[in-house]
Amino acid sequence: MFKKLFLLLLLTTLFFLVSSNILVAQQKIVLRLGMWPEPTLKGDVEMFERWKKEFEKKYPNVQVVPATYKYSPDTFVPLAESGNLPTIFETWFTEPQKLIAGGFVKDITNELRKKGWDKLMNPSVKNILSKDGRIYGVPRDAYALGMYLNLDLFQKAGLMNPDGTPNYPRTWSELAKFAKIIKDKTGKAGLCLLAKDNAGGWHFTQIAWNFGAKLEVQRDGKWYANLNSKEVISAMNFVRDLKWKYNVLTDDPTSEDWGSGFEAIATGRSAMYLGAQDAVNQPTQVYGLPLDKLAIVPVPAGPKGHYSLMGGTPYMFSAKASSEEIMAALNFLEIMGKAPVVTPESLAGMKADAENRIRNGVPVIPSFPAWIEPNWLKAQEDIVNRYRNVNMALYNDYYNWIKKRGVLRPEEPHLTQDMYAELTKVLQAVLTNKNADIVKLLDTANKNLQSLLDTYINKK
Amino acid sequence: MFRKYRKDISGWLIMLPGIILFSFYIWEPLLASIVMSFYSAKGIRLERFVGLQNYIAVLNHPDFKSAFSNTFSYTFWSLIIGFLVPIILAIILNEIIHFKGFFRISIYLPNVIPGLAVTIMWLFIYRAGRTGLLNIILGNFGFPPQAWLTKSHLVIPLIVLFMTWRSAGATTLIYLAGLQGIDQELYEAATIDGANIWARLKYITLPQIYNLARTLLILQIIFVFQVLYEPLVLTNGGPNNASISLMLLVYKYAFEKFDYPKAVSVSVIIALVLIILTGLYNKLVKENEM
């Protein structure tokens, strides 16, 4: 009798333990937050801690787990395949199609529709994040290429206006002249041109567009490489002149990449550099350039156009995440002020971000809107105005320019990274060999890209 | 029947952990990648059998030709620049009487530093402009600064020079061990017979390390044929593919494009080339021996 009672007691306890566990497990949604800052960025971590606390108060059924992850192609696949990818993480605008094709990221169309955000996304951004009508990510922000200036060097070269704004080049031919003046007067490079990795082709695309180039064209439903048009040839000739006629580039452009370019601007190794507003913490916070020594201006116009290449940083979601986890992640974006909604929390999030920038010596300047929700845009603008820590005269031309119709241009649509790789090869040949045969090199690049387009795009 | 093998059981038992580890960590991935090269895949999940399509795509890729010929060029230069260096160093070390330990450690030191750190150090040595170490040194003799790694005809020898600096020490120690195994009486007898230092080198030292050198030669070819991180960090394959290698192509397929089937296809091609090279080499050496 006693034995039976004991057994019953044991079984009931066991049952309660198991069921309560299941209940807890069902209740607590775990949100693994991949964009959690690295421990060395103390200010950023504190900001995220505050957001976490606030979030968990508002959504007590969600547990936020910091999972610092910086997207990098060489670690991504093992992490994704082993199911260890954070629920939400940042990547680059060149990656989404690759990640979607590999089945590494979650289709979040339904969740976005529930929130109503699918209609608020900047259409060209939405395009980058979608495949076959389904959406796989949300933008953190977008970027539009402009030109970074080191005002110290402009000052030394006598290129400052009396009102404290720089007298900067408006066209590429002016750029060559200005760069020459800077080189002659300061001994430093006028322009930091990239030619190490695909970023070389990326920046060159920006130049070539302004010379009137269209690098990929569609005819009769097929895609054709157009890397050897006369516009591209003249853009490449211009680059050759920068190196061999004017000699205004840094010592070895083939060793310059995205990061070293910002280092060059910050340390005064170069006076000008193509860069976008989203990387403004690079020269300032990372390399310590004082705020009053930095300006961002429009990219010089070419003979046949004046475009700004746009791209950006999206948030994407682990393919293994459940719908609830996706919703939790989207809710967290609201708290951060990165979602297209104006709530007290999102306003506080934007403020916290601005205050954090001020503490770290990063310019508080408008971000490039990846959402088109008017109230949210207005709220963002108000906060930037309130926390302004730079002279906007050093940035106004850039912002006014990218607001003009037809200036922004998304990257070429197909095998973009392969196209950049081909262009980088030509750049490297031109920048290292005075007598490189530009037409022949571009013919080869064109043939190479065409064979890739035929293999991967036109076949389908 | 069973009794016949019973005396072998303890042997097999001793080998068992090794066999398990080998099959799990080495043979299984190897076979899996060969299988994968015949499939299309999402990430590393196989999708469907595509036959030789991956190989055809890889061979037709514009970068393959440069990568293939460059890889042979790396091997060629490593034999020109790198093969004799450890032998000479070992002979010198063997002859040194004072500070032997110091020199041995000095020569081995580059092997102790992590590979990437050394590569970045050499990046500063080859750096263009007046701040590069090589340019600073040459500048003292009146040479203008050069952008070393941008010269397409020089870039592979320069990378090989760095690789030799880095790995010659380890090979030197192996040769040194070989040299010290030579019976001293041979030298004494030769000296009594009136052989000078060159004769002793020619008739005793070199024949004694011939077998060692033969093995290390093929190992060096196999090693250099898979050169990856030196060009990856120093030049990323540039300028204009002048330093891209087959392994770098594998890296680009796998870690830039997430196209694993094509990455393993190139790996299989590398393995095939190495098997052929080794076979040829062994055949040649055998013929010479006869």
mmCIF file of C-alpha atoms in Angstrom, chain A residues 105-309:
data_model
loop_
_atom_site.group_PDB
_atom_site.id
_atom_site.type_symbol
_atom_site.label_atom_id
_atom_site.label_comp_id
_atom_site.label_asym_id
_atom_site.label_seq_id
_atom_site.Cartn_x
_atom_site.Cartn_y
_atom_site.Cartn_z
ATOM 1 C CA VAL A 105 17.697 32.206 -44.811
ATOM 2 C CA LYS A 106 14.030 32.287 -43.891
ATOM 3 C CA ASP A 107 11.183 33.566 -46.042
ATOM 4 C CA ILE A 108 9.617 36.247 -43.843
ATOM 5 C CA THR A 109 6.917 37.539 -46.220
ATOM 6 C CA ASN A 110 4.038 36.425 -43.979
ATOM 7 C CA GLU A 111 5.500 38.025 -40.874
ATOM 8 C CA LEU A 112 6.157 41.289 -42.739
ATOM 9 C CA ARG A 113 2.589 41.300 -44.075
ATOM 10 C CA LYS A 114 1.291 40.814 -40.549
ATOM 11 C CA LYS A 115 3.255 43.921 -39.534
ATOM 12 C CA GLY A 116 2.317 45.791 -42.703
ATOM 13 C CA TRP A 117 5.977 46.530 -43.365
ATOM 14 C CA ASP A 118 6.047 44.867 -46.794
ATOM 15 C CA LYS A 119 4.506 47.987 -48.335
ATOM 16 C CA LEU A 120 6.802 50.406 -46.524
ATOM 17 C CA MET A 121 10.112 49.191 -47.942
ATOM 18 C CA ASN A 122 11.958 51.269 -50.512
ATOM 19 C CA PRO A 123 11.095 49.310 -53.715
ATOM 20 C CA SER A 124 14.647 48.994 -55.028
ATOM 21 C CA VAL A 125 15.764 47.719 -51.638
ATOM 22 C CA LYS A 126 12.858 45.268 -51.530
ATOM 23 C CA ASN A 127 13.927 43.980 -54.907
ATOM 24 C CA ILE A 128 17.399 43.160 -53.631
ATOM 25 C CA LEU A 129 15.937 41.204 -50.707
ATOM 26 C CA SER A 130 13.320 39.258 -52.675
ATOM 27 C CA LYS A 131 13.124 36.248 -54.921
ATOM 28 C CA ASP A 132 10.049 35.098 -56.856
ATOM 29 C CA GLY A 133 7.866 37.583 -55.018
ATOM 30 C CA ARG A 134 8.866 36.403 -51.542
ATOM 31 C CA ILE A 135 10.794 38.666 -49.162
ATOM 32 C CA TYR A 136 13.733 37.340 -47.153
ATOM 33 C CA GLY A 137 15.051 40.323 -45.214
ATOM 34 C CA VAL A 138 14.582 43.849 -43.962
ATOM 35 C CA PRO A 139 17.016 46.705 -44.493
ATOM 36 C CA ARG A 140 19.015 48.192 -41.622
ATOM 37 C CA ASP A 141 19.916 51.118 -43.831
ATOM 38 C CA ALA A 142 21.005 51.748 -47.356
ATOM 39 C CA TYR A 143 23.995 53.633 -48.660
ATOM 40 C CA ALA A 144 24.704 55.846 -51.605
ATOM 41 C CA LEU A 145 28.311 56.398 -52.666
ATOM 42 C CA GLY A 146 29.707 59.866 -52.218
ATOM 43 C CA MET A 147 33.231 61.157 -51.782
ATOM 44 C CA TYR A 148 35.030 61.465 -48.438
ATOM 45 C CA LEU A 149 37.408 64.387 -48.069
ATOM 46 C CA ASN A 150 40.246 64.898 -45.621
ATOM 47 C CA LEU A 151 39.880 68.626 -44.917
ATOM 48 C CA ASP A 152 43.324 68.873 -43.364
ATOM 49 C CA LEU A 153 44.901 68.100 -46.725
ATOM 50 C CA PHE A 154 42.455 70.386 -48.530
ATOM 51 C CA GLN A 155 43.477 73.165 -46.146
ATOM 52 C CA LYS A 156 47.179 72.549 -46.757
ATOM 53 C CA ALA A 157 46.611 72.515 -50.505
ATOM 54 C CA GLY A 158 44.757 75.840 -50.287
ATOM 55 C CA LEU A 159 41.494 74.307 -51.442
ATOM 56 C CA MET A 160 39.175 75.674 -48.754
ATOM 57 C CA ASN A 161 36.526 78.335 -49.327
ATOM 58 C CA PRO A 162 36.396 81.338 -46.965
ATOM 59 C CA ASP A 163 33.213 79.985 -45.359
ATOM 60 C CA GLY A 164 35.011 76.850 -44.179
ATOM 61 C CA THR A 165 33.630 74.494 -46.830
ATOM 62 C CA PRO A 166 35.981 72.655 -49.159
ATOM 63 C CA ASN A 167 36.435 73.671 -52.766
ATOM 64 C CA TYR A 168 36.007 70.174 -54.120
ATOM 65 C CA PRO A 169 36.085 68.825 -57.703
ATOM 66 C CA ARG A 170 32.709 68.676 -59.479
ATOM 67 C CA THR A 171 33.801 66.549 -62.428
ATOM 68 C CA TRP A 172 36.281 63.735 -62.887
ATOM 69 C CA SER A 173 38.562 65.892 -65.014
ATOM 70 C CA GLU A 174 38.532 68.503 -62.264
ATOM 71 C CA LEU A 175 39.334 65.745 -59.817
ATOM 72 C CA ALA A 176 42.542 64.967 -61.685
ATOM 73 C CA LYS A 177 43.555 68.642 -61.494
ATOM 74 C CA PHE A 178 42.647 69.028 -57.812
ATOM 75 C CA ALA A 179 44.387 65.788 -56.926
ATOM 76 C CA LYS A 180 47.510 67.005 -58.707
ATOM 77 C CA ILE A 181 47.456 70.241 -56.688
ATOM 78 C CA ILE A 182 47.126 68.241 -53.465
ATOM 79 C CA LYS A 183 49.940 65.882 -54.457
ATOM 80 C CA ASP A 184 52.228 68.782 -55.399
ATOM 81 C CA LYS A 185 51.532 70.830 -52.287
ATOM 82 C CA THR A 186 51.307 68.137 -49.623
ATOM 83 C CA GLY A 187 53.090 65.133 -51.109
ATOM 84 C CA LYS A 188 50.058 62.992 -50.258
ATOM 85 C CA ALA A 189 47.861 61.092 -52.668
ATOM 86 C CA GLY A 190 44.925 62.979 -54.113
ATOM 87 C CA LEU A 191 42.657 59.958 -54.473
ATOM 88 C CA CYS A 192 42.641 56.539 -52.883
ATOM 89 C CA LEU A 193 41.488 54.207 -55.636
ATOM 90 C CA LEU A 194 40.745 50.612 -54.710
ATOM 91 C CA ALA A 195 42.164 47.736 -56.775
ATOM 92 C CA LYS A 196 42.773 44.876 -54.351
ATOM 93 C CA ASP A 197 39.605 42.814 -54.320
ATOM 94 C CA ASN A 198 36.117 43.078 -55.781
ATOM 95 C CA ALA A 199 35.761 46.481 -54.153
ATOM 96 C CA GLY A 200 37.998 47.700 -56.987
ATOM 97 C CA GLY A 201 35.404 46.755 -59.570
ATOM 98 C CA TRP A 202 32.699 48.192 -57.332
ATOM 99 C CA HIS A 203 34.280 51.663 -57.213
ATOM 100 C CA PHE A 204 35.207 51.492 -60.869
ATOM 101 C CA THR A 205 31.562 50.790 -61.721
ATOM 102 C CA GLN A 206 30.692 54.080 -60.046
ATOM 103 C CA ILE A 207 33.239 55.898 -62.225
ATOM 104 C CA ALA A 208 32.263 54.068 -65.411
ATOM 105 C CA TRP A 209 28.549 54.876 -64.989
ATOM 106 C CA ASN A 210 29.386 58.549 -64.922
ATOM 107 C CA PHE A 211 31.274 58.076 -68.174
ATOM 108 C CA GLY A 212 28.012 56.719 -69.606
ATOM 109 C CA ALA A 213 28.690 53.004 -69.293
ATOM 110 C CA LYS A 214 26.041 50.358 -68.870
ATOM 111 C CA LEU A 215 27.874 47.239 -67.835
ATOM 112 C CA GLU A 216 25.174 44.619 -68.346
ATOM 113 C CA VAL A 217 22.411 44.860 -70.937
ATOM 114 C CA GLN A 218 19.371 42.758 -71.689
ATOM 115 C CA ARG A 219 18.334 41.955 -75.277
ATOM 116 C CA ASP A 220 15.598 39.502 -76.270
ATOM 117 C CA GLY A 221 15.388 38.152 -72.741
ATOM 118 C CA LYS A 222 19.114 37.377 -72.607
ATOM 119 C CA TRP A 223 21.758 39.151 -70.573
ATOM 120 C CA TYR A 224 24.896 40.456 -72.228
ATOM 121 C CA ALA A 225 28.164 41.670 -70.742
ATOM 122 C CA ASN A 226 29.040 45.149 -71.887
ATOM 123 C CA LEU A 227 32.450 45.685 -70.337
ATOM 124 C CA ASN A 228 34.240 46.743 -73.529
ATOM 125 C CA SER A 229 32.018 49.601 -74.653
ATOM 126 C CA LYS A 230 33.709 52.853 -75.594
ATOM 127 C CA GLU A 231 32.414 54.444 -72.379
ATOM 128 C CA VAL A 232 34.123 51.820 -70.239
ATOM 129 C CA ILE A 233 37.285 52.228 -72.295
ATOM 130 C CA SER A 234 37.329 55.969 -71.710
ATOM 131 C CA ALA A 235 36.694 55.478 -67.977
ATOM 132 C CA MET A 236 39.577 53.009 -67.841
ATOM 133 C CA ASN A 237 41.778 55.430 -69.781
ATOM 134 C CA PHE A 238 40.947 58.052 -67.205
ATOM 135 C CA VAL A 239 42.014 55.708 -64.399
ATOM 136 C CA ARG A 240 45.247 55.009 -66.262
ATOM 137 C CA ASP A 241 45.915 58.742 -66.470
ATOM 138 C CA LEU A 242 45.351 59.135 -62.734
ATOM 139 C CA LYS A 243 48.197 56.706 -62.200
ATOM 140 C CA TRP A 244 50.617 57.260 -65.090
ATOM 141 C CA LYS A 245 49.946 60.830 -66.247
ATOM 142 C CA TYR A 246 49.036 62.681 -63.059
ATOM 143 C CA ASN A 247 50.452 60.195 -60.516
ATOM 144 C CA VAL A 248 47.943 61.165 -57.837
ATOM 145 C CA LEU A 249 47.027 57.738 -56.416
ATOM 146 C CA THR A 250 48.319 56.058 -53.260
ATOM 147 C CA ASP A 251 51.585 54.090 -53.523
ATOM 148 C CA ASP A 252 50.008 50.763 -54.430
ATOM 149 C CA PRO A 253 46.300 50.757 -55.331
ATOM 150 C CA THR A 254 46.400 46.958 -55.733
ATOM 151 C CA SER A 255 46.878 46.695 -51.955
ATOM 152 C CA GLU A 256 44.017 49.062 -51.106
ATOM 153 C CA ASP A 257 40.715 47.626 -49.969
ATOM 154 C CA TRP A 258 37.543 49.055 -48.416
ATOM 155 C CA GLY A 259 39.075 49.336 -44.926
ATOM 156 C CA SER A 260 42.477 50.672 -45.972
ATOM 157 C CA GLY A 261 40.713 53.403 -47.948
ATOM 158 C CA PHE A 262 39.107 54.771 -44.785
ATOM 159 C CA GLU A 263 42.421 54.467 -43.011
ATOM 160 C CA ALA A 264 44.004 56.490 -45.842
ATOM 161 C CA ILE A 265 41.391 59.247 -45.470
ATOM 162 C CA ALA A 266 41.632 59.310 -41.672
ATOM 163 C CA THR A 267 45.421 59.369 -41.456
ATOM 164 C CA GLY A 268 45.904 61.818 -44.294
ATOM 165 C CA ARG A 269 47.502 59.328 -46.654
ATOM 166 C CA SER A 270 44.959 60.425 -49.236
ATOM 167 C CA ALA A 271 42.711 63.474 -49.609
ATOM 168 C CA MET A 272 39.733 61.899 -51.397
ATOM 169 C CA TYR A 273 38.039 58.517 -51.324
ATOM 170 C CA LEU A 274 34.755 57.104 -52.616
ATOM 171 C CA GLY A 275 32.612 56.077 -49.663
ATOM 172 C CA ALA A 276 29.058 56.122 -48.406
ATOM 173 C CA GLN A 277 27.416 57.752 -45.413
ATOM 174 C CA ASP A 278 26.787 54.439 -43.623
ATOM 175 C CA ALA A 279 30.519 53.932 -43.035
ATOM 176 C CA VAL A 280 31.082 57.297 -41.405
ATOM 177 C CA ASN A 281 32.245 55.668 -38.156
ATOM 178 C CA GLN A 282 35.202 54.099 -40.014
ATOM 179 C CA PRO A 283 37.475 57.146 -40.334
ATOM 180 C CA THR A 284 36.178 58.759 -37.126
ATOM 181 C CA GLN A 285 35.500 56.133 -34.456
ATOM 182 C CA VAL A 286 37.850 53.477 -35.838
ATOM 183 C CA TYR A 287 40.766 55.618 -37.069
ATOM 184 C CA GLY A 288 40.297 58.721 -34.918
ATOM 185 C CA LEU A 289 39.778 61.475 -37.481
ATOM 186 C CA PRO A 290 38.428 64.625 -35.733
ATOM 187 C CA LEU A 291 34.888 65.501 -36.785
ATOM 188 C CA ASP A 292 35.763 68.902 -38.237
ATOM 189 C CA LYS A 293 38.308 67.355 -40.615
ATOM 190 C CA LEU A 294 35.797 65.239 -42.510
ATOM 191 C CA ALA A 295 33.368 66.131 -45.278
ATOM 192 C CA ILE A 296 31.238 64.028 -47.600
ATOM 193 C CA VAL A 297 30.490 65.509 -51.023
ATOM 194 C CA PRO A 298 28.938 64.206 -54.245
ATOM 195 C CA VAL A 299 30.896 61.874 -56.473
ATOM 196 C CA PRO A 300 32.365 63.922 -59.364
ATOM 197 C CA ALA A 301 30.176 63.972 -62.457
ATOM 198 C CA GLY A 302 31.379 62.276 -65.589
ATOM 199 C CA PRO A 303 31.009 63.448 -69.163
ATOM 200 C CA LYS A 304 27.811 61.397 -69.532
ATOM 201 C CA GLY A 305 26.109 61.221 -66.214
ATOM 202 C CA HIS A 306 26.085 61.842 -62.510
ATOM 203 C CA TYR A 307 24.963 58.743 -60.631
ATOM 204 C CA SER A 308 25.454 57.417 -57.153
ATOM 205 C CA LEU A 309 25.798 53.686 -56.664
#
